[in-house]
């Protein structure tokens, strides 16, 4: 649709902005097809979380050396830094196994950021066994 934009974030040990807001489906498809686990050589182009153990207010929030799946950090960064300043209708679609391992942000922080950005959020969970982290 004319005027609609999307961005693409990849998250595992790091949160990386792969494609900033664009109305080009070709750019988004190109990034989706090339998506792979984060590598040290990759240079992110936007908000990024390194998986260290610093939390807000100097608190450690369960981050683990060696990384994990920074689901809550990804939701927080997408909502607070990318979507919050945008006007109009907003939606956040997250595809994940539902488990968070290593985020600096908490589940409540991620949900609050999504609420503040006034976006509709959907989490699509696939191939998950066990309970959320």
PDB file of C-alpha atoms in Angstrom, residues 18-112:
ATOM      1  CA  UNK A  18      18.616  -5.029   9.146  1.00  0.00           C
ATOM      2  CA  UNK A  19      16.391  -2.629   7.205  1.00  0.00           C
ATOM      3  CA  UNK A  20      15.166   0.738   8.450  1.00  0.00           C
ATOM      4  CA  UNK A  21      11.696   2.029   7.584  1.00  0.00           C
ATOM      5  CA  UNK A  22      11.064   1.477   3.885  1.00  0.00           C
ATOM      6  CA  UNK A  23       8.126   0.982   1.564  1.00  0.00           C
ATOM      7  CA  UNK A  24      10.233  -1.331  -0.640  1.00  0.00           C
ATOM      8  CA  UNK A  25       9.144  -4.947  -0.335  1.00  0.00           C
ATOM      9  CA  UNK A  26      12.205  -5.896  -2.418  1.00  0.00           C
ATOM     10  CA  UNK A  27      14.566  -4.499   0.243  1.00  0.00           C
ATOM     11  CA  UNK A  28      12.720  -6.337   3.005  1.00  0.00           C
ATOM     12  CA  UNK A  29      12.662  -9.623   1.054  1.00  0.00           C
ATOM     13  CA  UNK A  30      16.381  -9.293   0.329  1.00  0.00           C
ATOM     14  CA  UNK A  31      17.135  -8.933   4.064  1.00  0.00           C
ATOM     15  CA  UNK A  32      14.804 -11.792   5.005  1.00  0.00           C
ATOM     16  CA  UNK A  33      16.447 -14.129   2.507  1.00  0.00           C
ATOM     17  CA  UNK A  34      19.919 -13.231   3.775  1.00  0.00           C
ATOM     18  CA  UNK A  35      19.045 -13.519   7.463  1.00  0.00           C
ATOM     19  CA  UNK A  36      21.385 -15.678   9.517  1.00  0.00           C
ATOM     20  CA  UNK A  37      22.680 -15.755  13.092  1.00  0.00           C
ATOM     21  CA  UNK A  38      24.540 -12.651  14.197  1.00  0.00           C
ATOM     22  CA  UNK A  39      28.255 -12.591  13.454  1.00  0.00           C
ATOM     23  CA  UNK A  40      30.938 -10.411  14.995  1.00  0.00           C
ATOM     24  CA  UNK A  41      31.833  -9.033  11.555  1.00  0.00           C
ATOM     25  CA  UNK A  42      28.322  -7.723  10.845  1.00  0.00           C
ATOM     26  CA  UNK A  43      28.027  -3.977  11.349  1.00  0.00           C
ATOM     27  CA  UNK A  44      24.486  -3.112  12.512  1.00  0.00           C
ATOM     28  CA  UNK A  45      22.863  -0.016  11.062  1.00  0.00           C
ATOM     29  CA  UNK A  46      20.603   0.982  13.899  1.00  0.00           C
ATOM     30  CA  UNK A  47      19.620   0.366  17.513  1.00  0.00           C
ATOM     31  CA  UNK A  48      21.682  -2.486  18.803  1.00  0.00           C
ATOM     32  CA  UNK A  49      22.053  -4.427  21.997  1.00  0.00           C
ATOM     33  CA  UNK A  50      25.283  -6.271  22.625  1.00  0.00           C
ATOM     34  CA  UNK A  51      24.035  -8.806  25.162  1.00  0.00           C
ATOM     35  CA  UNK A  52      26.190  -7.508  27.996  1.00  0.00           C
ATOM     36  CA  UNK A  53      24.986  -7.724  31.566  1.00  0.00           C
ATOM     37  CA  UNK A  54      24.126  -4.075  32.126  1.00  0.00           C
ATOM     38  CA  UNK A  55      20.507  -3.426  32.935  1.00  0.00           C
ATOM     39  CA  UNK A  56      18.663  -0.206  33.576  1.00  0.00           C
ATOM     40  CA  UNK A  57      19.701   1.534  36.814  1.00  0.00           C
ATOM     41  CA  UNK A  58      22.883  -0.554  36.909  1.00  0.00           C
ATOM     42  CA  UNK A  59      20.979  -3.759  37.676  1.00  0.00           C
ATOM     43  CA  UNK A  60      21.886  -7.078  36.157  1.00  0.00           C
ATOM     44  CA  UNK A  61      18.826  -8.547  34.478  1.00  0.00           C
ATOM     45  CA  UNK A  62      19.754 -12.118  33.747  1.00  0.00           C
ATOM     46  CA  UNK A  63      22.007 -11.519  30.747  1.00  0.00           C
ATOM     47  CA  UNK A  64      24.323 -14.416  30.138  1.00  0.00           C
ATOM     48  CA  UNK A  65      27.769 -14.503  28.644  1.00  0.00           C
ATOM     49  CA  UNK A  66      27.658 -16.100  25.225  1.00  0.00           C
ATOM     50  CA  UNK A  67      24.329 -14.558  24.360  1.00  0.00           C
ATOM     51  CA  UNK A  68      20.940 -16.072  23.772  1.00  0.00           C
ATOM     52  CA  UNK A  69      17.737 -14.777  22.277  1.00  0.00           C
ATOM     53  CA  UNK A  70      17.197 -11.139  23.203  1.00  0.00           C
ATOM     54  CA  UNK A  71      13.456 -11.091  22.564  1.00  0.00           C
ATOM     55  CA  UNK A  72      12.573  -8.439  25.165  1.00  0.00           C
ATOM     56  CA  UNK A  73      15.393  -6.130  24.014  1.00  0.00           C
ATOM     57  CA  UNK A  74      14.191  -6.438  20.414  1.00  0.00           C
ATOM     58  CA  UNK A  75      10.605  -5.533  21.338  1.00  0.00           C
ATOM     59  CA  UNK A  76      11.784  -2.653  23.520  1.00  0.00           C
ATOM     60  CA  UNK A  77      14.083  -1.165  20.857  1.00  0.00           C
ATOM     61  CA  UNK A  78      11.556  -1.600  18.059  1.00  0.00           C
ATOM     62  CA  UNK A  79       8.804   0.039  20.106  1.00  0.00           C
ATOM     63  CA  UNK A  80      10.689   2.766  21.950  1.00  0.00           C
ATOM     64  CA  UNK A  81      13.306   3.881  19.440  1.00  0.00           C
ATOM     65  CA  UNK A  82      11.748   3.125  16.062  1.00  0.00           C
ATOM     66  CA  UNK A  83       7.957   3.139  16.315  1.00  0.00           C
ATOM     67  CA  UNK A  84       7.254   5.600  19.113  1.00  0.00           C
ATOM     68  CA  UNK A  85       8.200   8.714  17.058  1.00  0.00           C
ATOM     69  CA  UNK A  86       6.127   7.569  14.040  1.00  0.00           C
ATOM     70  CA  UNK A  87       2.610   8.899  13.474  1.00  0.00           C
ATOM     71  CA  UNK A  88      -0.336   6.826  12.279  1.00  0.00           C
ATOM     72  CA  UNK A  89      -1.270   3.194  12.649  1.00  0.00           C
ATOM     73  CA  UNK A  90       1.477   0.903  13.891  1.00  0.00           C
ATOM     74  CA  UNK A  91       1.837  -2.824  14.302  1.00  0.00           C
ATOM     75  CA  UNK A  92       4.655  -4.917  15.713  1.00  0.00           C
ATOM     76  CA  UNK A  93       4.856  -8.521  14.512  1.00  0.00           C
ATOM     77  CA  UNK A  94       7.335 -10.744  16.322  1.00  0.00           C
ATOM     78  CA  UNK A  95       8.272 -14.237  15.140  1.00  0.00           C
ATOM     79  CA  UNK A  96      10.022 -16.171  17.890  1.00  0.00           C
ATOM     80  CA  UNK A  97      10.071 -19.349  19.930  1.00  0.00           C
ATOM     81  CA  UNK A  98       8.803 -17.140  22.774  1.00  0.00           C
ATOM     82  CA  UNK A  99      11.803 -17.670  25.028  1.00  0.00           C
ATOM     83  CA  UNK A 100      14.065 -14.808  26.075  1.00  0.00           C
ATOM     84  CA  UNK A 101      17.638 -15.528  27.056  1.00  0.00           C
ATOM     85  CA  UNK A 102      19.952 -12.653  27.839  1.00  0.00           C
ATOM     86  CA  UNK A 103      17.932  -9.451  27.434  1.00  0.00           C
ATOM     87  CA  UNK A 104      18.786  -6.397  29.492  1.00  0.00           C
ATOM     88  CA  UNK A 105      15.123  -5.367  29.443  1.00  0.00           C
ATOM     89  CA  UNK A 106      12.407  -7.254  31.307  1.00  0.00           C
ATOM     90  CA  UNK A 107       9.130  -8.511  29.858  1.00  0.00           C
ATOM     91  CA  UNK A 108       7.341  -5.638  31.627  1.00  0.00           C
ATOM     92  CA  UNK A 109       9.787  -3.105  30.101  1.00  0.00           C
ATOM     93  CA  UNK A 110       9.114  -4.502  26.614  1.00  0.00           C
ATOM     94  CA  UNK A 111       5.328  -4.481  27.062  1.00  0.00           C
ATOM     95  CA  UNK A 112       5.380  -0.946  28.520  1.00  0.00           C
TER      96      UNK A 112
END
